[in-house]
Short mmCIF file of C-alpha atoms and ligand atoms in Angstrom, two decimals:
data_model
loop_
_atom_site.label_atom_id
_atom_site.label_comp_id
_atom_site.label_asym_id
_atom_site.label_seq_id
_atom_site.Cartn_x
_atom_site.Cartn_y
_atom_site.Cartn_z
CA MET B 267 85.57 100.02 82.16
CA ILE B 268 86.66 96.62 80.90
CA TYR B 269 90.37 96.10 81.33
CA LEU B 270 91.82 93.48 79.00
CA ASP B 271 95.49 94.43 79.17
CA ASN B 272 96.58 92.36 82.17
CA ALA B 273 99.73 91.14 80.43
CA ALA B 274 100.90 94.78 80.54
CA THR B 275 100.05 95.25 84.21
CA THR B 276 97.43 94.14 86.73
CA LYS B 277 95.46 95.94 89.39
CA PRO B 278 97.17 95.66 92.79
CA HIS B 279 95.30 93.41 95.19
CA GLU B 280 93.77 95.15 98.24
CA ASP B 281 96.00 93.17 100.67
CA VAL B 282 99.00 94.49 98.75
CA ILE B 283 97.92 98.11 99.02
CA LYS B 284 97.03 97.66 102.68
CA SER B 285 100.38 96.12 103.51
CA TYR B 286 102.27 98.77 101.51
CA THR B 287 100.41 101.61 103.23
CA GLN B 288 100.84 100.13 106.71
CA MET B 289 104.51 99.50 106.17
CA ASN B 290 105.07 103.06 104.98
CA GLN B 291 103.10 104.51 107.89
CA HIS B 292 104.49 102.43 110.71
CA TYR B 293 107.56 100.55 109.48
CA PHE B 294 109.37 102.98 107.21
CA PHE B 295 112.76 102.39 108.84
CA ASN B 296 115.90 101.33 107.06
CA PRO B 297 116.47 97.59 107.62
CA ASN B 298 120.21 98.23 107.61
CA SER B 299 120.01 100.60 110.59
CA PRO B 300 121.49 99.06 113.73
CA HIS B 301 118.69 100.26 116.08
CA GLY B 302 115.67 98.27 117.20
CA ALA B 303 113.32 99.76 114.59
CA GLY B 304 115.75 98.88 111.79
CA ILE B 305 116.19 95.35 113.16
CA LYS B 306 112.43 94.88 113.19
CA ILE B 307 112.23 95.78 109.50
CA ALA B 308 115.10 93.44 108.72
CA HIS B 309 113.06 90.68 110.40
CA LEU B 310 109.98 91.54 108.35
CA ILE B 311 112.02 91.33 105.17
CA ASP B 312 113.50 87.99 106.23
CA LYS B 313 110.00 86.71 106.89
CA ALA B 314 108.78 87.91 103.47
CA ARG B 315 111.77 86.23 101.82
CA LYS B 316 111.11 82.96 103.68
CA ASN B 317 107.43 83.08 102.74
CA ILE B 318 108.29 83.68 99.09
CA LYS B 319 110.61 80.65 99.11
CA GLN B 320 107.78 78.61 100.53
CA TYR B 321 105.18 79.94 98.05
CA LEU B 322 107.53 79.11 95.20
CA ASN B 323 108.40 75.68 96.66
CA LEU B 324 112.09 76.44 96.41
CA ASN B 325 114.67 74.02 97.69
CA ASP B 326 117.53 75.18 99.91
CA LYS B 327 120.03 75.94 97.18
CA PHE B 328 117.99 78.95 96.03
CA ASP B 329 117.92 82.48 97.35
CA VAL B 330 115.52 85.29 96.63
CA ILE B 331 116.84 88.75 95.77
CA PHE B 332 114.45 91.68 95.77
CA THR B 333 114.74 93.90 92.70
CA SER B 334 112.76 96.64 90.96
CA GLY B 335 111.21 94.12 88.57
CA ALA B 336 111.97 91.56 85.92
CA THR B 337 113.91 93.93 83.67
CA GLU B 338 116.42 94.38 86.46
CA SER B 339 116.29 90.71 87.47
CA ASN B 340 116.97 89.59 83.90
CA ASN B 341 119.86 92.03 83.61
CA ILE B 342 121.42 90.95 86.90
CA ALA B 343 121.14 87.26 86.07
CA LEU B 344 122.29 87.42 82.47
CA GLN B 345 125.04 89.98 82.76
CA GLY B 346 126.20 88.64 86.10
CA MET B 347 126.24 85.02 85.02
CA ALA B 348 127.92 85.73 81.68
CA GLN B 349 130.79 87.44 83.55
CA THR B 350 130.94 84.68 86.15
CA LYS B 351 131.01 81.85 83.61
CA LYS B 352 133.33 83.57 81.13
CA ARG B 353 136.26 81.37 82.03
CA PHE B 354 134.32 78.22 81.09
CA GLY B 355 133.06 79.28 77.67
CA ASN B 356 131.71 82.09 75.54
CA THR B 357 128.40 81.06 73.96
CA ILE B 358 124.94 82.30 74.99
CA LEU B 359 121.76 80.72 73.60
CA THR B 360 118.34 82.30 73.45
CA THR B 361 115.38 82.69 71.06
CA LYS B 362 114.21 85.71 69.09
CA MET B 363 110.88 85.53 70.95
CA GLU B 364 112.24 86.90 74.23
CA HIS B 365 111.23 90.10 75.98
CA PRO B 366 113.53 93.07 75.21
CA SER B 367 114.90 92.95 78.78
CA VAL B 368 116.48 89.62 77.77
CA LEU B 369 117.12 90.21 74.06
CA GLU B 370 118.75 93.59 74.49
CA THR B 371 120.85 92.31 77.39
CA VAL B 372 122.24 89.33 75.47
CA ARG B 373 122.82 91.59 72.47
CA ALA B 374 124.81 93.97 74.68
CA LEU B 375 126.80 90.94 75.85
CA GLU B 376 127.41 90.01 72.20
CA GLU B 377 128.87 93.47 71.66
CA GLN B 378 131.21 92.78 74.55
CA GLY B 379 132.51 89.68 72.72
CA PHE B 380 130.18 86.87 73.77
CA ASN B 381 129.03 84.52 71.03
CA LEU B 382 125.23 84.89 70.83
CA LYS B 383 123.26 82.22 69.00
CA TYR B 384 119.50 82.02 68.49
CA ILE B 385 117.62 78.80 69.06
CA ASN B 386 115.01 78.28 66.32
CA THR B 387 111.35 78.43 67.14
CA THR B 388 108.63 76.25 65.63
CA ALA B 389 105.86 77.68 63.43
CA ASP B 390 103.68 78.20 66.51
CA GLY B 391 106.43 80.05 68.35
CA LYS B 392 107.76 77.37 70.69
CA LEU B 393 111.42 76.87 71.35
CA ASP B 394 112.58 74.09 69.01
CA LEU B 395 114.24 71.44 71.14
CA ASN B 396 116.06 69.91 68.13
CA SER B 397 117.60 73.26 67.36
CA LEU B 398 118.68 73.65 71.00
CA GLU B 399 120.24 70.19 70.95
CA LYS B 400 122.23 71.06 67.84
CA LEU B 401 123.48 74.33 69.33
CA LEU B 402 124.60 72.87 72.65
CA ASN B 403 128.32 72.27 73.00
CA ASP B 404 131.08 72.71 75.57
CA ASP B 405 131.39 76.43 74.87
CA VAL B 406 127.81 77.19 75.98
CA ILE B 407 127.58 78.94 79.37
CA LEU B 408 124.11 80.42 79.37
CA VAL B 409 120.69 79.40 78.05
CA THR B 410 117.76 81.74 78.57
CA CYS B 411 114.11 81.71 77.57
CA MET B 412 110.75 82.79 78.91
CA HIS B 413 108.14 80.56 80.49
CA VAL B 414 105.04 82.14 78.90
CA ASN B 415 105.32 84.51 75.96
CA ASN B 416 104.00 87.99 76.71
CA ILE B 417 102.67 88.62 73.20
CA MET B 418 101.18 85.30 72.15
CA GLY B 419 100.98 83.20 75.30
CA GLN B 420 103.05 80.24 74.10
CA VAL B 421 104.19 78.07 76.99
CA GLN B 422 107.81 77.06 76.48
CA PRO B 423 109.00 73.50 77.21
CA ILE B 424 110.97 74.37 80.36
CA GLU B 425 111.04 70.81 81.73
CA GLU B 426 112.40 69.37 78.49
CA ILE B 427 115.03 72.12 78.21
CA SER B 428 116.12 71.53 81.78
CA LYS B 429 116.39 67.77 81.12
CA MET B 430 118.50 68.40 78.04
CA LEU B 431 120.82 70.71 79.97
CA GLU B 432 121.57 68.02 82.56
CA ALA B 433 124.32 66.81 80.21
CA TYR B 434 125.88 70.32 80.35
CA PRO B 435 126.43 71.06 84.04
CA LYS B 436 128.33 74.30 83.50
CA VAL B 437 125.40 75.88 81.61
CA HIS B 438 123.36 78.38 83.63
CA PHE B 439 119.66 78.12 82.75
CA HIS B 440 117.72 81.35 83.26
CA VAL B 441 113.93 81.60 82.91
CA ASP B 442 111.91 84.78 82.59
CA GLY B 443 108.82 83.70 84.50
CA VAL B 444 106.91 87.01 84.35
CA GLN B 445 103.83 85.96 82.40
CA GLY B 446 103.42 82.49 83.87
CA PHE B 447 103.68 82.87 87.62
CA GLY B 448 100.56 82.00 89.59
CA LYS B 449 98.71 80.79 86.51
CA ILE B 450 100.72 78.00 84.88
CA PRO B 451 102.49 75.66 87.33
CA LEU B 452 106.27 75.50 87.04
CA ASP B 453 108.94 73.80 89.12
CA ILE B 454 111.50 76.56 89.60
CA ASN B 455 113.97 74.07 91.07
CA LEU B 456 114.57 72.90 87.47
CA MET B 457 116.41 76.09 86.59
CA ASP B 458 119.31 78.15 87.90
CA SER B 459 117.56 81.50 88.00
CA TYR B 460 114.08 82.90 87.54
CA SER B 461 112.69 86.45 87.24
CA LEU B 462 109.36 87.95 88.26
CA SER B 463 107.66 91.35 88.30
CA ALA B 464 105.09 91.85 91.06
CA HIS B 465 102.83 94.10 89.01
CA LYS B 466 102.02 91.21 86.68
CA PHE B 467 100.43 89.29 89.54
CA HIS B 468 98.48 91.98 91.38
CA GLY B 469 101.48 93.44 93.19
CA LEU B 470 103.10 96.83 92.76
CA LYS B 471 105.06 98.30 89.91
CA GLY B 472 108.79 98.75 90.51
CA SER B 473 108.89 95.50 92.48
CA GLY B 474 110.23 92.10 91.57
CA ILE B 475 112.50 89.26 92.48
CA LEU B 476 115.35 87.24 91.10
CA VAL B 477 115.47 83.66 92.32
CA LEU B 478 119.02 82.47 92.08
CA ASN B 479 121.02 79.34 92.58
CA GLN B 480 124.83 79.75 92.75
CA LEU B 481 124.29 83.01 94.59
CA ARG B 482 127.77 83.11 95.95
CA SER B 483 129.41 82.98 92.55
CA ILE B 484 127.50 85.62 90.57
CA LYS B 485 129.25 88.88 89.78
CA PRO B 486 127.15 91.93 90.71
CA ILE B 487 126.35 94.55 88.09
CA ILE B 488 125.36 97.17 90.69
CA PHE B 489 127.91 98.13 93.35
CA GLY B 490 127.27 99.90 96.62
CA GLY B 491 126.41 99.10 100.21
CA GLY B 492 126.23 95.34 99.67
CA GLN B 493 122.50 94.85 100.32
CA GLU B 494 120.69 91.79 98.98
CA TYR B 495 123.71 89.46 99.36
CA GLY B 496 125.92 92.06 97.65
CA ILE B 497 124.12 91.45 94.37
CA ARG B 498 121.68 94.34 94.44
CA SER B 499 123.07 97.22 96.44
CA GLY B 500 120.83 100.11 97.46
CA THR B 501 118.54 100.79 100.42
CA VAL B 502 116.10 97.90 100.64
CA ASN B 503 112.49 98.88 99.87
CA ALA B 504 110.77 97.06 102.72
CA PRO B 505 107.15 98.19 102.03
CA VAL B 506 107.39 97.09 98.42
CA ASN B 507 109.10 93.79 99.22
CA VAL B 508 106.69 92.83 101.97
CA SER B 509 103.75 93.66 99.72
CA LEU B 510 105.21 91.42 96.98
CA ALA B 511 105.00 88.49 99.38
CA LYS B 512 101.33 89.36 100.00
CA ALA B 513 100.59 89.35 96.25
CA MET B 514 102.34 86.02 95.95
CA ARG B 515 100.34 84.53 98.78
CA PHE B 516 97.12 85.66 97.14
CA MET B 517 98.15 84.06 93.84
CA GLN B 518 99.38 80.87 95.43
CA GLU B 519 96.31 80.36 97.61
CA ASN B 520 93.96 80.89 94.67
CA CYS B 521 96.00 79.39 91.86
CA GLU B 522 93.69 76.44 91.12
CA GLN B 523 90.55 78.54 91.26
CA HIS B 524 92.09 81.24 89.04
CA ARG B 525 93.28 78.66 86.54
CA LYS B 526 89.78 77.29 86.14
CA VAL B 527 88.39 80.78 85.54
CA LEU B 528 91.14 81.68 83.08
CA TYR B 529 90.64 78.48 81.07
CA ALA B 530 86.85 78.85 80.98
CA LYS B 531 86.75 82.56 80.15
CA GLY B 532 89.77 82.45 77.84
CA SER B 533 88.19 79.62 75.80
CA GLU B 534 84.89 81.45 75.70
CA ILE B 535 86.51 84.56 74.20
CA ARG B 536 88.57 82.50 71.78
CA SER B 537 85.60 80.48 70.52
CA PHE B 538 83.59 83.66 70.08
CA ILE B 539 86.30 85.32 67.95
CA GLU B 540 86.93 82.17 65.91
CA ASN B 541 83.52 82.60 64.30
CA TYR B 542 84.48 85.88 62.65
CA GLU B 543 85.51 85.56 59.04
CA GLY B 544 88.80 87.25 58.16
CA ILE B 545 90.10 87.42 61.72
CA VAL B 546 93.17 85.35 62.38
CA ILE B 547 93.94 83.93 65.81
CA ASN B 548 97.70 84.13 66.23
CA SER B 549 97.98 82.46 69.65
CA PRO B 550 98.38 78.69 69.28
CA THR B 551 95.56 76.55 70.70
CA ASP B 552 97.77 75.30 73.54
CA ALA B 553 98.89 78.81 74.56
CA ALA B 554 98.21 80.17 78.05
CA PRO B 555 94.45 80.84 78.03
CA TYR B 556 94.74 84.35 79.44
CA ILE B 557 96.71 85.82 76.50
CA LEU B 558 94.99 85.89 73.14
CA ASN B 559 96.63 87.49 70.14
CA ILE B 560 94.54 88.08 67.04
CA SER B 561 94.89 89.96 63.73
CA PHE B 562 92.47 91.88 61.61
CA PRO B 563 94.67 91.84 58.48
CA GLY B 564 94.63 95.14 56.62
CA VAL B 565 93.83 97.24 59.72
CA LYS B 566 96.44 98.67 62.05
CA GLY B 567 96.46 97.42 65.64
CA GLU B 568 96.40 101.03 66.91
CA VAL B 569 93.14 101.68 65.03
CA LEU B 570 91.58 98.67 66.72
CA VAL B 571 92.83 99.66 70.16
CA ASN B 572 91.26 103.11 69.67
CA ALA B 573 88.03 101.60 68.40
CA PHE B 574 87.71 99.47 71.55
CA SER B 575 88.71 102.39 73.79
CA LYS B 576 85.59 104.21 72.61
CA PHE B 577 83.58 101.44 74.30
CA ASP B 578 85.69 101.85 77.46
CA ILE B 579 87.42 98.56 76.69
CA TYR B 580 91.18 98.54 77.05
CA LEU B 581 93.32 96.05 75.22
CA SER B 582 96.71 96.33 73.60
CA THR B 583 98.67 96.13 70.40
CA THR B 584 101.42 93.53 70.66
CA SER B 585 102.99 94.46 73.97
CA ALA B 586 102.89 97.62 76.05
CA CYS B 587 106.45 97.35 77.35
CA SER B 588 108.02 97.41 73.91
CA SER B 589 105.47 99.18 71.75
CA LYS B 590 107.62 102.30 71.67
CA LYS B 591 110.50 100.36 70.14
CA SER B 592 110.85 99.35 66.52
CA SER B 593 111.64 95.81 67.71
CA HIS B 594 108.13 95.38 69.08
CA ASN B 595 107.13 92.88 66.45
CA GLU B 596 110.14 90.64 66.74
CA THR B 597 108.12 87.85 68.27
CA LEU B 598 105.62 87.89 65.45
CA LYS B 599 108.39 88.18 62.85
CA ALA B 600 110.20 85.24 64.40
CA MET B 601 107.03 83.23 63.75
CA GLY B 602 107.23 84.17 60.07
CA MET B 603 104.04 86.25 59.99
CA SER B 604 103.17 88.61 57.14
CA ASN B 605 103.50 92.36 57.73
CA SER B 606 99.75 92.99 57.43
CA ARG B 607 99.05 90.29 60.03
CA ILE B 608 101.66 91.78 62.32
CA GLU B 609 100.41 95.35 61.92
CA GLY B 610 96.83 94.32 62.50
CA SER B 611 97.52 92.33 65.64
CA ILE B 612 96.08 93.04 69.05
CA ARG B 613 96.41 91.31 72.41
CA ILE B 614 93.56 90.55 74.76
CA SER B 615 94.80 89.56 78.21
CA ILE B 616 92.43 88.68 81.02
CA THR B 617 92.79 88.08 84.73
CA TYR B 618 90.95 86.03 87.35
CA ASP B 619 88.21 88.56 88.13
CA ILE B 620 86.74 89.01 84.66
CA THR B 621 82.96 88.66 84.87
CA GLU B 622 80.45 87.09 82.50
CA GLU B 623 78.80 90.48 82.16
CA GLN B 624 82.09 92.03 81.04
CA ILE B 625 82.58 89.28 78.49
CA GLU B 626 79.09 89.91 77.10
CA THR B 627 79.80 93.65 76.81
CA PHE B 628 83.11 92.85 75.12
CA LYS B 629 81.37 90.56 72.63
CA GLU B 630 78.85 93.26 71.72
CA ALA B 631 81.60 95.83 71.25
CA PHE B 632 83.66 93.35 69.25
CA ASN B 633 80.81 92.87 66.84
CA LYS B 634 80.42 96.62 66.36
CA VAL B 635 84.16 97.12 65.83
CA TYR B 636 84.18 94.25 63.34
CA ILE B 637 81.38 95.80 61.28
CA GLU B 638 83.05 99.22 61.41
CA VAL B 639 86.36 97.76 60.25
CA LYS B 640 84.73 95.80 57.42
CA GLU B 641 83.13 99.04 56.19
CA LEU B 642 86.44 100.83 56.41
CA LEU B 643 88.18 98.15 54.36
CA LYS B 644 85.37 98.12 51.77
CA ASN B 645 85.64 101.87 51.30
CA GLU B 646 89.40 101.65 50.88
CA LEU B 647 89.12 99.13 48.02
N1 LIG T 35 109.58 89.67 80.76
C1 LIG T 35 108.35 89.57 80.27
C2 LIG T 35 107.92 88.29 79.64
C3 LIG T 35 107.47 90.65 80.36
O1 LIG T 35 106.23 90.54 79.86
C4 LIG T 35 107.90 91.83 80.98
C5 LIG T 35 106.99 93.03 81.10
N2 LIG T 35 106.19 93.25 80.03
C6 LIG T 35 109.21 91.89 81.49
C7 LIG T 35 110.02 90.78 81.36
C8 LIG T 35 109.75 93.11 82.17
O2 LIG T 35 109.02 93.43 83.30
P1 LIG T 35 109.14 94.90 83.97
O3 LIG T 35 108.80 95.87 82.88
O4 LIG T 35 108.16 94.87 85.06
O5 LIG T 35 110.54 95.04 84.40
#
C-alpha cells in the first residue's frame, strides 16, 4: 500500500502507541483523584505539558490545554475569545480559505450578532495583507487564519500578520497550526492562540492541544469539573495527552531531517506531474512541499481516487474532513477556480517516511491512470 493522504491523518508513531498502551495498562488512574495513584498521573500530565511547552519554544505567558483535537481547540479559542472580547468590539476577520472548524465557528458567531468580515486572498490563495490592513479598525477583536492550508498547502504570512496586529493590541490573533506543525517552522509566541491535532503529526486521533495566551480571561464554552484551567472540563485523558507529547518530541527531534525529505520528495513528485499535458497543478510553487493539489479537468476527483485505489495507492479529493459537506470546495472557489478544475482536483500528501520505491510505483500508476483518463475523455467527446 502507498499512503498519500497524510494531510487527512498520519500513522501513529511506535513510541506513541507504546506510551498509550503502557499508560492504559499501568497508569489508568484519574489525575483528579486525591490518592497517590491519581497524584502520580497528575505529575505525568504536568511533565507532558512542560515538555510540550519546551518543544514548541513557548514563552511563559502561554499555557497548553489538552483537547480532543483542533476542531475543539478552534471552537474553544474562537467562541471563548469572541465572548471575552465582546465589550471591546464586535468585528471578526478571517479568510474564506479556512478549515470548516474555523469557518463554521465564525459563521455561528455571526449569527449571534458578531460582524464577520472576510480578508481577501491573492490569486494563489494567500491572505492578502493589503486587504487585512484595510479591514483593521478599532472594532476588530479577533483575527484568525491557518498556518498551512490543508487543501493546497499555501503557507500564510503569519509573521507579517502578527507585525501588522501590533498596532491593535486588543485584537486576539488565533492560528490554526494543524498542517504546519513539525514541518514548517513557526514562532508561536507571535500569536495569542494556536491549535493542533496530534493525528496530523503521527499522534493519536481524538487528541490535540490549544496553546493560549490570556488564559485567565477566556470564557469557557464547556462547563463541568473545572479541569484544564477551567477551560476544558471533563476527565483528563492522560494516556492520550502523554502520547501527544511523545509524538511532538519525535517531530521536533527530526524536524530538519524530515523537512529535507519532504522538500526533495515533494519536488520530485511535482516535477514528474508537471510534464503531463492537460494536468493543472493547483498548489502554488511556494506551497508546503508535502501537500500537492492537482486537477485533471473534465474528470471527477472521485473517479481519480478510485483509479489510484485499484493500484493500492490512497490519495484524496480536496480534503477528507470536509468532503461530506457541500462547502468542501470553498478554498478552491475562493481562489477563483473553474468548476471543472475544482471537480477534477485531487490532493497528494506525503510524510517523512515515503520511499523512493514508493515514488517509482506511484509514477508508474500515475502514467496508467493518465492514459486511462485520456481514453475516457476521448470516448466522451
Ligand atoms: N484545521 C485544519 C487545517 C485541518 O486540516 C483539520 C483536519 N483536517 C482541522 C483543523 C481539524 O482537525 P480535527 O479533525 O483533528 O479536529
